[in-house]
């Protein structure tokens, strides 16, 4: 075990168990995923009420039967993503390159070649965890990702190891500004999952998203304004089980809807529009277990 991996001795058996499972091929792990789907959806009903309520609010035009069909498909793909993340702890670079294809890598390569970082806005669509490692084994420049530390020290160590073992570099979210100042002119790609729910006091931008008033982080937009870096949206499509296509799309910083609806964050609004389109294309691929709309816009914020 690498000395750089700092975990309590008590957790070593769990670490070895997970690493052993990660060494299994996905064809075997998908058998476990089938059982996990049955357990989560049919037995435990893991966050089933949250999932169905999120779907009802997001797609009021769909019937209850349609929503339940989407929910079942979500739990199936969610179980797949869980074992795919586990497999990442043992997956060789060659397999990652085979399973994740960038449809337009030249768009990112041309921007990085200009000599500055490029910001990538990612989402919790399909398998969001493979994207950074795929970039690390595909491109000839650093692939880095901003992440939030997990509270459990064991899983923090395991996930940090899993996410970085193929060459990606991780930036703890609290260190983002400092890291960008220190490496402001280093050609690289930096990914941010920008659809997470900000704390209420951190929410500076509200907009309609999937028929609901929703708050979004604006950190990426602030970084773009501060350093004038190019920004791309990462569209992830599930091609088939265990295979994904990733496509880069430019994110606009121009006001494209009335300012009263947009506020001062046009880049974030364009990101929201692209995320909305991606979810509507494949509703079951979004992370519906998340309590995305648990916070409401304060009355004093228009």
PDB file of C-alpha atoms in Angstrom:
ATOM      1  CA  UNK A   1       0.000   0.000   0.000  1.00  0.00           C
ATOM      2  CA  UNK A   2       1.352   3.394  -0.905  1.00  0.00           C
ATOM      3  CA  UNK A   3       2.687   5.398   2.017  1.00  0.00           C
ATOM      4  CA  UNK A   4       0.955   8.495   0.658  1.00  0.00           C
ATOM      5  CA  UNK A   5      -2.429   6.902   1.393  1.00  0.00           C
ATOM      6  CA  UNK A   6      -3.249   7.922   4.945  1.00  0.00           C
ATOM      7  CA  UNK A   7      -6.008   5.778   6.459  1.00  0.00           C
ATOM      8  CA  UNK A   8      -6.539   4.458   9.984  1.00  0.00           C
ATOM      9  CA  UNK A   9      -5.216   0.925  10.506  1.00  0.00           C
ATOM     10  CA  UNK A  10      -8.725  -0.201  11.469  1.00  0.00           C
ATOM     11  CA  UNK A  11      -9.902   0.474   7.899  1.00  0.00           C
ATOM     12  CA  UNK A  12      -7.195  -1.549   6.132  1.00  0.00           C
ATOM     13  CA  UNK A  13      -9.439  -4.642   5.660  1.00  0.00           C
ATOM     14  CA  UNK A  14     -12.159  -2.488   4.069  1.00  0.00           C
ATOM     15  CA  UNK A  15      -9.570  -0.804   1.843  1.00  0.00           C
ATOM     16  CA  UNK A  16      -8.228  -4.171   0.687  1.00  0.00           C
ATOM     17  CA  UNK A  17     -11.758  -5.465   0.090  1.00  0.00           C
ATOM     18  CA  UNK A  18     -12.678  -2.475  -2.077  1.00  0.00           C
ATOM     19  CA  UNK A  19      -9.401  -2.683  -4.000  1.00  0.00           C
ATOM     20  CA  UNK A  20     -10.009  -6.394  -4.543  1.00  0.00           C
ATOM     21  CA  UNK A  21     -13.485  -5.738  -5.893  1.00  0.00           C
ATOM     22  CA  UNK A  22     -12.110  -2.925  -8.064  1.00  0.00           C
ATOM     23  CA  UNK A  23      -9.801  -5.436  -9.735  1.00  0.00           C
ATOM     24  CA  UNK A  24     -12.789  -7.391 -11.048  1.00  0.00           C
ATOM     25  CA  UNK A  25     -13.918  -6.740 -14.637  1.00  0.00           C
ATOM     26  CA  UNK A  26     -17.029  -4.642 -15.117  1.00  0.00           C
ATOM     27  CA  UNK A  27     -18.870  -7.645 -16.552  1.00  0.00           C
ATOM     28  CA  UNK A  28     -18.669  -9.194 -13.072  1.00  0.00           C
ATOM     29  CA  UNK A  29     -19.352  -5.959 -11.212  1.00  0.00           C
ATOM     30  CA  UNK A  30     -22.501  -5.389 -13.274  1.00  0.00           C
ATOM     31  CA  UNK A  31     -23.937  -8.588 -11.787  1.00  0.00           C
ATOM     32  CA  UNK A  32     -23.568  -6.909  -8.405  1.00  0.00           C
ATOM     33  CA  UNK A  33     -25.095  -3.731  -9.891  1.00  0.00           C
ATOM     34  CA  UNK A  34     -28.204  -5.694 -10.900  1.00  0.00           C
ATOM     35  CA  UNK A  35     -28.595  -6.871  -7.305  1.00  0.00           C
ATOM     36  CA  UNK A  36     -27.879  -3.386  -5.983  1.00  0.00           C
ATOM     37  CA  UNK A  37     -30.636  -1.936  -8.184  1.00  0.00           C
ATOM     38  CA  UNK A  38     -33.120  -4.498  -6.851  1.00  0.00           C
ATOM     39  CA  UNK A  39     -32.070  -3.742  -3.277  1.00  0.00           C
ATOM     40  CA  UNK A  40     -32.230   0.065  -3.629  1.00  0.00           C
ATOM     41  CA  UNK A  41     -35.472   0.279  -5.601  1.00  0.00           C
ATOM     42  CA  UNK A  42     -37.574  -2.733  -4.640  1.00  0.00           C
ATOM     43  CA  UNK A  43     -36.389  -3.547  -1.108  1.00  0.00           C
ATOM     44  CA  UNK A  44     -34.956  -0.533   0.696  1.00  0.00           C
ATOM     45  CA  UNK A  45     -36.629   2.140  -1.415  1.00  0.00           C
ATOM     46  CA  UNK A  46     -33.506   4.286  -1.068  1.00  0.00           C
ATOM     47  CA  UNK A  47     -34.649   7.936  -1.293  1.00  0.00           C
ATOM     48  CA  UNK A  48     -37.523   6.782  -3.468  1.00  0.00           C
ATOM     49  CA  UNK A  49     -39.838   9.539  -2.256  1.00  0.00           C
ATOM     50  CA  UNK A  50     -37.172  12.162  -3.002  1.00  0.00           C
ATOM     51  CA  UNK A  51     -36.589  10.787  -6.494  1.00  0.00           C
ATOM     52  CA  UNK A  52     -40.283  10.646  -7.411  1.00  0.00           C
ATOM     53  CA  UNK A  53     -40.987  14.096  -5.984  1.00  0.00           C
ATOM     54  CA  UNK A  54     -38.034  15.578  -7.899  1.00  0.00           C
ATOM     55  CA  UNK A  55     -39.301  13.955 -11.087  1.00  0.00           C
ATOM     56  CA  UNK A  56     -42.904  15.130 -10.546  1.00  0.00           C
ATOM     57  CA  UNK A  57     -41.787  18.720 -10.011  1.00  0.00           C
ATOM     58  CA  UNK A  58     -39.342  18.655 -12.929  1.00  0.00           C
ATOM     59  CA  UNK A  59     -41.663  17.021 -15.463  1.00  0.00           C
ATOM     60  CA  UNK A  60     -45.246  18.062 -14.613  1.00  0.00           C
ATOM     61  CA  UNK A  61     -46.286  17.185 -18.159  1.00  0.00           C
ATOM     62  CA  UNK A  62     -45.505  13.478 -17.672  1.00  0.00           C
ATOM     63  CA  UNK A  63     -47.915  10.887 -16.287  1.00  0.00           C
ATOM     64  CA  UNK A  64     -47.256   8.995 -13.067  1.00  0.00           C
ATOM     65  CA  UNK A  65     -46.560   5.853 -15.084  1.00  0.00           C
ATOM     66  CA  UNK A  66     -43.957   7.693 -17.180  1.00  0.00           C
ATOM     67  CA  UNK A  67     -42.305   9.069 -14.059  1.00  0.00           C
ATOM     68  CA  UNK A  68     -42.085   5.632 -12.450  1.00  0.00           C
ATOM     69  CA  UNK A  69     -40.504   4.279 -15.619  1.00  0.00           C
ATOM     70  CA  UNK A  70     -37.880   7.041 -15.461  1.00  0.00           C
ATOM     71  CA  UNK A  71     -37.325   6.333 -11.752  1.00  0.00           C
ATOM     72  CA  UNK A  72     -36.679   2.645 -12.385  1.00  0.00           C
ATOM     73  CA  UNK A  73     -34.275   3.463 -15.200  1.00  0.00           C
ATOM     74  CA  UNK A  74     -32.519   5.960 -12.924  1.00  0.00           C
ATOM     75  CA  UNK A  75     -31.944   3.380 -10.185  1.00  0.00           C
ATOM     76  CA  UNK A  76     -30.550   0.943 -12.747  1.00  0.00           C
ATOM     77  CA  UNK A  77     -28.058   3.456 -14.097  1.00  0.00           C
ATOM     78  CA  UNK A  78     -27.261   4.723 -10.579  1.00  0.00           C
ATOM     79  CA  UNK A  79     -26.313   1.186  -9.536  1.00  0.00           C
ATOM     80  CA  UNK A  80     -24.112   0.975 -12.634  1.00  0.00           C
ATOM     81  CA  UNK A  81     -22.404   4.265 -11.767  1.00  0.00           C
ATOM     82  CA  UNK A  82     -21.655   3.021  -8.235  1.00  0.00           C
ATOM     83  CA  UNK A  83     -19.808  -0.068  -9.487  1.00  0.00           C
ATOM     84  CA  UNK A  84     -18.156   1.943 -12.265  1.00  0.00           C
ATOM     85  CA  UNK A  85     -16.751   4.320  -9.658  1.00  0.00           C
ATOM     86  CA  UNK A  86     -15.504   1.311  -7.704  1.00  0.00           C
ATOM     87  CA  UNK A  87     -13.913  -0.138 -10.841  1.00  0.00           C
ATOM     88  CA  UNK A  88     -12.084   3.156 -11.338  1.00  0.00           C
ATOM     89  CA  UNK A  89      -9.945   2.224  -8.303  1.00  0.00           C
ATOM     90  CA  UNK A  90      -8.464  -0.628 -10.345  1.00  0.00           C
ATOM     91  CA  UNK A  91      -9.066   0.318 -13.971  1.00  0.00           C
ATOM     92  CA  UNK A  92      -6.001   0.627 -16.239  1.00  0.00           C
ATOM     93  CA  UNK A  93      -5.578   3.706 -18.413  1.00  0.00           C
ATOM     94  CA  UNK A  94      -6.127   1.675 -21.590  1.00  0.00           C
ATOM     95  CA  UNK A  95      -9.583   0.589 -20.448  1.00  0.00           C
ATOM     96  CA  UNK A  96     -10.521   4.121 -19.462  1.00  0.00           C
ATOM     97  CA  UNK A  97      -9.570   5.372 -22.934  1.00  0.00           C
ATOM     98  CA  UNK A  98     -11.623   2.583 -24.491  1.00  0.00           C
ATOM     99  CA  UNK A  99     -14.738   3.285 -22.453  1.00  0.00           C
ATOM    100  CA  UNK A 100     -14.738   7.089 -22.564  1.00  0.00           C
ATOM    101  CA  UNK A 101     -14.395   8.897 -25.897  1.00  0.00           C
ATOM    102  CA  UNK A 102     -14.132  12.629 -26.473  1.00  0.00           C
ATOM    103  CA  UNK A 103     -16.037  13.522 -29.636  1.00  0.00           C
ATOM    104  CA  UNK A 104     -14.312  16.873 -30.219  1.00  0.00           C
ATOM    105  CA  UNK A 105     -10.998  16.869 -28.291  1.00  0.00           C
ATOM    106  CA  UNK A 106      -9.557  19.469 -30.663  1.00  0.00           C
ATOM    107  CA  UNK A 107     -11.796  22.160 -29.155  1.00  0.00           C
ATOM    108  CA  UNK A 108     -10.149  21.760 -25.757  1.00  0.00           C
ATOM    109  CA  UNK A 109      -6.664  21.219 -27.171  1.00  0.00           C
ATOM    110  CA  UNK A 110      -6.782  24.447 -29.195  1.00  0.00           C
ATOM    111  CA  UNK A 111      -7.831  26.477 -26.154  1.00  0.00           C
ATOM    112  CA  UNK A 112      -5.174  25.001 -23.860  1.00  0.00           C
ATOM    113  CA  UNK A 113      -2.571  25.596 -26.578  1.00  0.00           C
ATOM    114  CA  UNK A 114      -3.170  29.329 -26.109  1.00  0.00           C
ATOM    115  CA  UNK A 115      -1.272  29.016 -22.842  1.00  0.00           C
ATOM    116  CA  UNK A 116      -3.838  29.412 -20.066  1.00  0.00           C
ATOM    117  CA  UNK A 117      -6.150  27.164 -18.032  1.00  0.00           C
ATOM    118  CA  UNK A 118      -9.534  26.196 -19.453  1.00  0.00           C
ATOM    119  CA  UNK A 119     -12.520  25.818 -17.126  1.00  0.00           C
ATOM    120  CA  UNK A 120     -14.816  22.843 -17.673  1.00  0.00           C
ATOM    121  CA  UNK A 121     -18.322  22.923 -16.215  1.00  0.00           C
ATOM    122  CA  UNK A 122     -19.391  19.386 -15.404  1.00  0.00           C
ATOM    123  CA  UNK A 123     -22.672  17.990 -14.082  1.00  0.00           C
ATOM    124  CA  UNK A 124     -24.066  14.973 -12.274  1.00  0.00           C
ATOM    125  CA  UNK A 125     -25.275  13.417 -15.532  1.00  0.00           C
ATOM    126  CA  UNK A 126     -24.471   9.780 -16.405  1.00  0.00           C
ATOM    127  CA  UNK A 127     -21.046   8.844 -14.973  1.00  0.00           C
ATOM    128  CA  UNK A 128     -19.555  12.145 -13.794  1.00  0.00           C
ATOM    129  CA  UNK A 129     -16.641  10.476 -11.988  1.00  0.00           C
ATOM    130  CA  UNK A 130     -14.948   8.949 -15.034  1.00  0.00           C
ATOM    131  CA  UNK A 131     -14.672  12.238 -16.938  1.00  0.00           C
ATOM    132  CA  UNK A 132     -11.663  13.695 -15.109  1.00  0.00           C
ATOM    133  CA  UNK A 133      -9.645  10.475 -15.207  1.00  0.00           C
ATOM    134  CA  UNK A 134     -10.528  10.064 -18.885  1.00  0.00           C
ATOM    135  CA  UNK A 135      -9.147  13.538 -19.568  1.00  0.00           C
ATOM    136  CA  UNK A 136      -5.983  12.703 -17.615  1.00  0.00           C
ATOM    137  CA  UNK A 137      -5.239   9.660 -19.802  1.00  0.00           C
ATOM    138  CA  UNK A 138      -6.348  11.286 -23.077  1.00  0.00           C
ATOM    139  CA  UNK A 139      -4.694  14.705 -23.155  1.00  0.00           C
ATOM    140  CA  UNK A 140      -1.060  15.767 -22.910  1.00  0.00           C
ATOM    141  CA  UNK A 141      -1.724  18.561 -20.423  1.00  0.00           C
ATOM    142  CA  UNK A 142      -2.738  18.448 -16.730  1.00  0.00           C
ATOM    143  CA  UNK A 143      -6.317  17.507 -15.905  1.00  0.00           C
ATOM    144  CA  UNK A 144      -7.460  18.856 -12.558  1.00  0.00           C
ATOM    145  CA  UNK A 145     -10.737  18.907 -10.679  1.00  0.00           C
ATOM    146  CA  UNK A 146     -12.217  20.948  -7.857  1.00  0.00           C
ATOM    147  CA  UNK A 147     -13.796  18.751  -5.195  1.00  0.00           C
ATOM    148  CA  UNK A 148     -15.354  18.944  -1.750  1.00  0.00           C
ATOM    149  CA  UNK A 149     -13.806  16.785   0.965  1.00  0.00           C
ATOM    150  CA  UNK A 150     -15.903  13.955   2.357  1.00  0.00           C
ATOM    151  CA  UNK A 151     -16.576  13.962   6.085  1.00  0.00           C
ATOM    152  CA  UNK A 152     -15.611  10.319   6.604  1.00  0.00           C
ATOM    153  CA  UNK A 153     -11.782  10.103   6.667  1.00  0.00           C
ATOM    154  CA  UNK A 154     -11.692   6.600   5.196  1.00  0.00           C
ATOM    155  CA  UNK A 155     -13.919   7.338   2.220  1.00  0.00           C
ATOM    156  CA  UNK A 156     -12.137  10.668   1.717  1.00  0.00           C
ATOM    157  CA  UNK A 157      -8.834   8.779   1.394  1.00  0.00           C
ATOM    158  CA  UNK A 158     -10.324   6.088  -0.819  1.00  0.00           C
ATOM    159  CA  UNK A 159     -12.071   8.511  -3.178  1.00  0.00           C
ATOM    160  CA  UNK A 160      -9.064  10.813  -3.374  1.00  0.00           C
ATOM    161  CA  UNK A 161      -6.918   7.827  -4.315  1.00  0.00           C
ATOM    162  CA  UNK A 162      -9.517   6.584  -6.813  1.00  0.00           C
ATOM    163  CA  UNK A 163      -9.962   9.958  -8.491  1.00  0.00           C
ATOM    164  CA  UNK A 164      -6.237  10.707  -8.809  1.00  0.00           C
ATOM    165  CA  UNK A 165      -4.625   7.328  -9.508  1.00  0.00           C
ATOM    166  CA  UNK A 166      -4.711   7.770 -13.319  1.00  0.00           C
ATOM    167  CA  UNK A 167      -2.994  11.139 -13.154  1.00  0.00           C
ATOM    168  CA  UNK A 168      -5.682  13.703 -12.339  1.00  0.00           C
ATOM    169  CA  UNK A 169      -4.890  16.365  -9.757  1.00  0.00           C
ATOM    170  CA  UNK A 170      -7.483  17.359  -7.166  1.00  0.00           C
ATOM    171  CA  UNK A 171      -8.071  20.844  -5.762  1.00  0.00           C
ATOM    172  CA  UNK A 172      -9.996  21.083  -2.499  1.00  0.00           C
ATOM    173  CA  UNK A 173     -12.792  23.603  -2.989  1.00  0.00           C
ATOM    174  CA  UNK A 174     -11.590  25.857  -0.170  1.00  0.00           C
ATOM    175  CA  UNK A 175      -8.229  26.188  -1.930  1.00  0.00           C
ATOM    176  CA  UNK A 176      -9.652  27.061  -5.363  1.00  0.00           C
ATOM    177  CA  UNK A 177      -8.878  30.800  -5.422  1.00  0.00           C
ATOM    178  CA  UNK A 178      -5.417  30.328  -3.957  1.00  0.00           C
ATOM    179  CA  UNK A 179      -4.641  27.569  -6.454  1.00  0.00           C
ATOM    180  CA  UNK A 180      -5.750  29.678  -9.424  1.00  0.00           C
ATOM    181  CA  UNK A 181      -3.650  32.618  -8.308  1.00  0.00           C
ATOM    182  CA  UNK A 182      -0.618  30.387  -7.821  1.00  0.00           C
ATOM    183  CA  UNK A 183      -1.053  28.617 -11.181  1.00  0.00           C
ATOM    184  CA  UNK A 184      -2.841  31.338 -13.125  1.00  0.00           C
ATOM    185  CA  UNK A 185      -0.788  30.907 -16.320  1.00  0.00           C
ATOM    186  CA  UNK A 186      -0.297  27.140 -16.283  1.00  0.00           C
ATOM    187  CA  UNK A 187      -1.879  25.511 -19.384  1.00  0.00           C
ATOM    188  CA  UNK A 188      -4.289  22.944 -17.978  1.00  0.00           C
ATOM    189  CA  UNK A 189      -7.931  21.960 -17.776  1.00  0.00           C
ATOM    190  CA  UNK A 190      -9.805  22.453 -14.508  1.00  0.00           C
ATOM    191  CA  UNK A 191     -13.203  20.812 -14.026  1.00  0.00           C
ATOM    192  CA  UNK A 192     -15.927  21.979 -11.653  1.00  0.00           C
ATOM    193  CA  UNK A 193     -19.193  20.155 -10.935  1.00  0.00           C
ATOM    194  CA  UNK A 194     -21.405  23.220 -11.148  1.00  0.00           C
ATOM    195  CA  UNK A 195     -24.884  21.806 -10.508  1.00  0.00           C
ATOM    196  CA  UNK A 196     -24.477  21.159  -6.783  1.00  0.00           C
ATOM    197  CA  UNK A 197     -26.663  22.954  -4.252  1.00  0.00           C
ATOM    198  CA  UNK A 198     -24.934  25.935  -2.641  1.00  0.00           C
ATOM    199  CA  UNK A 199     -25.579  26.935   0.940  1.00  0.00           C
ATOM    200  CA  UNK A 200     -28.272  29.570   1.204  1.00  0.00           C
ATOM    201  CA  UNK A 201     -25.856  32.322   2.240  1.00  0.00           C
ATOM    202  CA  UNK A 202     -23.583  31.373  -0.693  1.00  0.00           C
ATOM    203  CA  UNK A 203     -26.346  31.515  -3.303  1.00  0.00           C
ATOM    204  CA  UNK A 204     -25.947  34.593  -5.481  1.00  0.00           C
ATOM    205  CA  UNK A 205     -27.904  33.438  -8.516  1.00  0.00           C
ATOM    206  CA  UNK A 206     -31.460  32.100  -8.762  1.00  0.00           C
ATOM    207  CA  UNK A 207     -33.195  31.049 -11.952  1.00  0.00           C
ATOM    208  CA  UNK A 208     -35.866  28.678 -13.225  1.00  0.00           C
ATOM    209  CA  UNK A 209     -34.470  25.190 -13.733  1.00  0.00           C
ATOM    210  CA  UNK A 210     -36.731  22.243 -14.590  1.00  0.00           C
ATOM    211  CA  UNK A 211     -39.833  24.329 -13.735  1.00  0.00           C
ATOM    212  CA  UNK A 212     -38.471  25.205 -10.279  1.00  0.00           C
ATOM    213  CA  UNK A 213     -36.804  28.220  -8.706  1.00  0.00           C
ATOM    214  CA  UNK A 214     -33.232  27.047  -8.192  1.00  0.00           C
ATOM    215  CA  UNK A 215     -30.037  28.470  -6.744  1.00  0.00           C
ATOM    216  CA  UNK A 216     -26.655  27.871  -8.380  1.00  0.00           C
ATOM    217  CA  UNK A 217     -23.006  28.336  -7.564  1.00  0.00           C
ATOM    218  CA  UNK A 218     -21.387  31.176  -9.499  1.00  0.00           C
ATOM    219  CA  UNK A 219     -17.776  30.369  -8.609  1.00  0.00           C
ATOM    220  CA  UNK A 220     -16.879  29.394 -12.169  1.00  0.00           C
ATOM    221  CA  UNK A 221     -18.243  32.670 -13.515  1.00  0.00           C
ATOM    222  CA  UNK A 222     -16.275  34.649 -10.946  1.00  0.00           C
ATOM    223  CA  UNK A 223     -13.079  32.802 -11.897  1.00  0.00           C
ATOM    224  CA  UNK A 224     -13.753  33.530 -15.564  1.00  0.00           C
ATOM    225  CA  UNK A 225     -14.205  37.226 -14.849  1.00  0.00           C
ATOM    226  CA  UNK A 226     -11.117  37.381 -12.654  1.00  0.00           C
ATOM    227  CA  UNK A 227      -8.740  35.588 -15.034  1.00  0.00           C
ATOM    228  CA  UNK A 228     -10.564  35.772 -18.401  1.00  0.00           C
ATOM    229  CA  UNK A 229     -10.220  32.023 -18.957  1.00  0.00           C
ATOM    230  CA  UNK A 230     -12.232  30.222 -21.647  1.00  0.00           C
ATOM    231  CA  UNK A 231     -15.096  28.078 -20.343  1.00  0.00           C
ATOM    232  CA  UNK A 232     -16.587  24.903 -21.799  1.00  0.00           C
ATOM    233  CA  UNK A 233     -19.627  22.828 -20.865  1.00  0.00           C
ATOM    234  CA  UNK A 234     -19.052  19.068 -20.761  1.00  0.00           C
ATOM    235  CA  UNK A 235     -21.980  17.118 -22.204  1.00  0.00           C
ATOM    236  CA  UNK A 236     -21.857  13.445 -21.150  1.00  0.00           C
ATOM    237  CA  UNK A 237     -23.866  10.856 -23.069  1.00  0.00           C
ATOM    238  CA  UNK A 238     -24.274   7.198 -22.169  1.00  0.00           C
ATOM    239  CA  UNK A 239     -23.702   5.240 -25.393  1.00  0.00           C
ATOM    240  CA  UNK A 240     -24.251   1.826 -23.842  1.00  0.00           C
ATOM    241  CA  UNK A 241     -23.527   0.146 -20.542  1.00  0.00           C
ATOM    242  CA  UNK A 242     -20.046   1.189 -19.450  1.00  0.00           C
ATOM    243  CA  UNK A 243     -19.363   3.396 -22.477  1.00  0.00           C
ATOM    244  CA  UNK A 244     -19.673   7.190 -22.702  1.00  0.00           C
ATOM    245  CA  UNK A 245     -19.212  10.020 -25.179  1.00  0.00           C
ATOM    246  CA  UNK A 246     -18.037  13.403 -23.914  1.00  0.00           C
ATOM    247  CA  UNK A 247     -18.577  16.543 -25.966  1.00  0.00           C
ATOM    248  CA  UNK A 248     -17.308  20.062 -25.262  1.00  0.00           C
ATOM    249  CA  UNK A 249     -19.588  23.040 -25.867  1.00  0.00           C
ATOM    250  CA  UNK A 250     -18.644  26.735 -25.524  1.00  0.00           C
ATOM    251  CA  UNK A 251     -20.413  28.537 -22.682  1.00  0.00           C
ATOM    252  CA  UNK A 252     -21.579  32.052 -23.473  1.00  0.00           C
ATOM    253  CA  UNK A 253     -20.742  35.056 -21.316  1.00  0.00           C
ATOM    254  CA  UNK A 254     -23.147  37.250 -23.274  1.00  0.00           C
ATOM    255  CA  UNK A 255     -26.618  38.187 -22.086  1.00  0.00           C
ATOM    256  CA  UNK A 256     -28.919  35.950 -24.106  1.00  0.00           C
ATOM    257  CA  UNK A 257     -32.171  36.453 -22.177  1.00  0.00           C
ATOM    258  CA  UNK A 258     -33.662  39.560 -20.542  1.00  0.00           C
ATOM    259  CA  UNK A 259     -31.497  40.864 -17.726  1.00  0.00           C
ATOM    260  CA  UNK A 260     -34.397  40.752 -15.270  1.00  0.00           C
ATOM    261  CA  UNK A 261     -34.429  36.967 -15.616  1.00  0.00           C
ATOM    262  CA  UNK A 262     -30.702  36.603 -15.967  1.00  0.00           C
ATOM    263  CA  UNK A 263     -29.265  38.781 -13.251  1.00  0.00           C
ATOM    264  CA  UNK A 264     -25.540  39.421 -13.470  1.00  0.00           C
ATOM    265  CA  UNK A 265     -24.442  35.886 -14.324  1.00  0.00           C
ATOM    266  CA  UNK A 266     -24.979  35.144 -18.040  1.00  0.00           C
ATOM    267  CA  UNK A 267     -22.381  32.355 -18.098  1.00  0.00           C
ATOM    268  CA  UNK A 268     -24.156  30.530 -15.272  1.00  0.00           C
ATOM    269  CA  UNK A 269     -27.506  30.935 -17.022  1.00  0.00           C
ATOM    270  CA  UNK A 270     -26.110  29.453 -20.218  1.00  0.00           C
ATOM    271  CA  UNK A 271     -24.748  26.540 -18.178  1.00  0.00           C
ATOM    272  CA  UNK A 272     -28.218  26.018 -16.672  1.00  0.00           C
ATOM    273  CA  UNK A 273     -29.773  26.009 -20.153  1.00  0.00           C
ATOM    274  CA  UNK A 274     -27.312  23.369 -21.365  1.00  0.00           C
ATOM    275  CA  UNK A 275     -27.837  21.240 -18.270  1.00  0.00           C
ATOM    276  CA  UNK A 276     -31.608  21.456 -18.717  1.00  0.00           C
ATOM    277  CA  UNK A 277     -31.283  20.228 -22.303  1.00  0.00           C
ATOM    278  CA  UNK A 278     -29.001  17.340 -21.279  1.00  0.00           C
ATOM    279  CA  UNK A 279     -31.439  16.179 -18.601  1.00  0.00           C
ATOM    280  CA  UNK A 280     -34.456  16.368 -20.905  1.00  0.00           C
ATOM    281  CA  UNK A 281     -32.580  14.296 -23.489  1.00  0.00           C
ATOM    282  CA  UNK A 282     -31.956  11.458 -20.990  1.00  0.00           C
ATOM    283  CA  UNK A 283     -33.945  12.063 -17.778  1.00  0.00           C
ATOM    284  CA  UNK A 284     -32.890   8.822 -16.110  1.00  0.00           C
ATOM    285  CA  UNK A 285     -29.216   9.769 -16.249  1.00  0.00           C
ATOM    286  CA  UNK A 286     -29.427  12.666 -13.786  1.00  0.00           C
ATOM    287  CA  UNK A 287     -28.732  12.291 -10.046  1.00  0.00           C
ATOM    288  CA  UNK A 288     -32.298  12.459  -8.736  1.00  0.00           C
ATOM    289  CA  UNK A 289     -31.510  11.216  -5.203  1.00  0.00           C
ATOM    290  CA  UNK A 290     -30.037  14.627  -4.399  1.00  0.00           C
ATOM    291  CA  UNK A 291     -32.356  17.003  -2.491  1.00  0.00           C
ATOM    292  CA  UNK A 292     -31.696  19.682  -5.082  1.00  0.00           C
ATOM    293  CA  UNK A 293     -34.651  21.915  -4.227  1.00  0.00           C
ATOM    294  CA  UNK A 294     -34.564  21.781  -0.435  1.00  0.00           C
ATOM    295  CA  UNK A 295     -33.801  25.511  -0.207  1.00  0.00           C
ATOM    296  CA  UNK A 296     -36.051  28.339  -1.346  1.00  0.00           C
ATOM    297  CA  UNK A 297     -35.140  31.813  -2.525  1.00  0.00           C
ATOM    298  CA  UNK A 298     -35.269  34.304   0.362  1.00  0.00           C
ATOM    299  CA  UNK A 299     -38.089  36.831   0.078  1.00  0.00           C
ATOM    300  CA  UNK A 300     -35.637  39.743   0.004  1.00  0.00           C
ATOM    301  CA  UNK A 301     -33.872  38.436  -3.144  1.00  0.00           C
ATOM    302  CA  UNK A 302     -35.562  39.149  -6.485  1.00  0.00           C
TER     303      UNK A 302
END
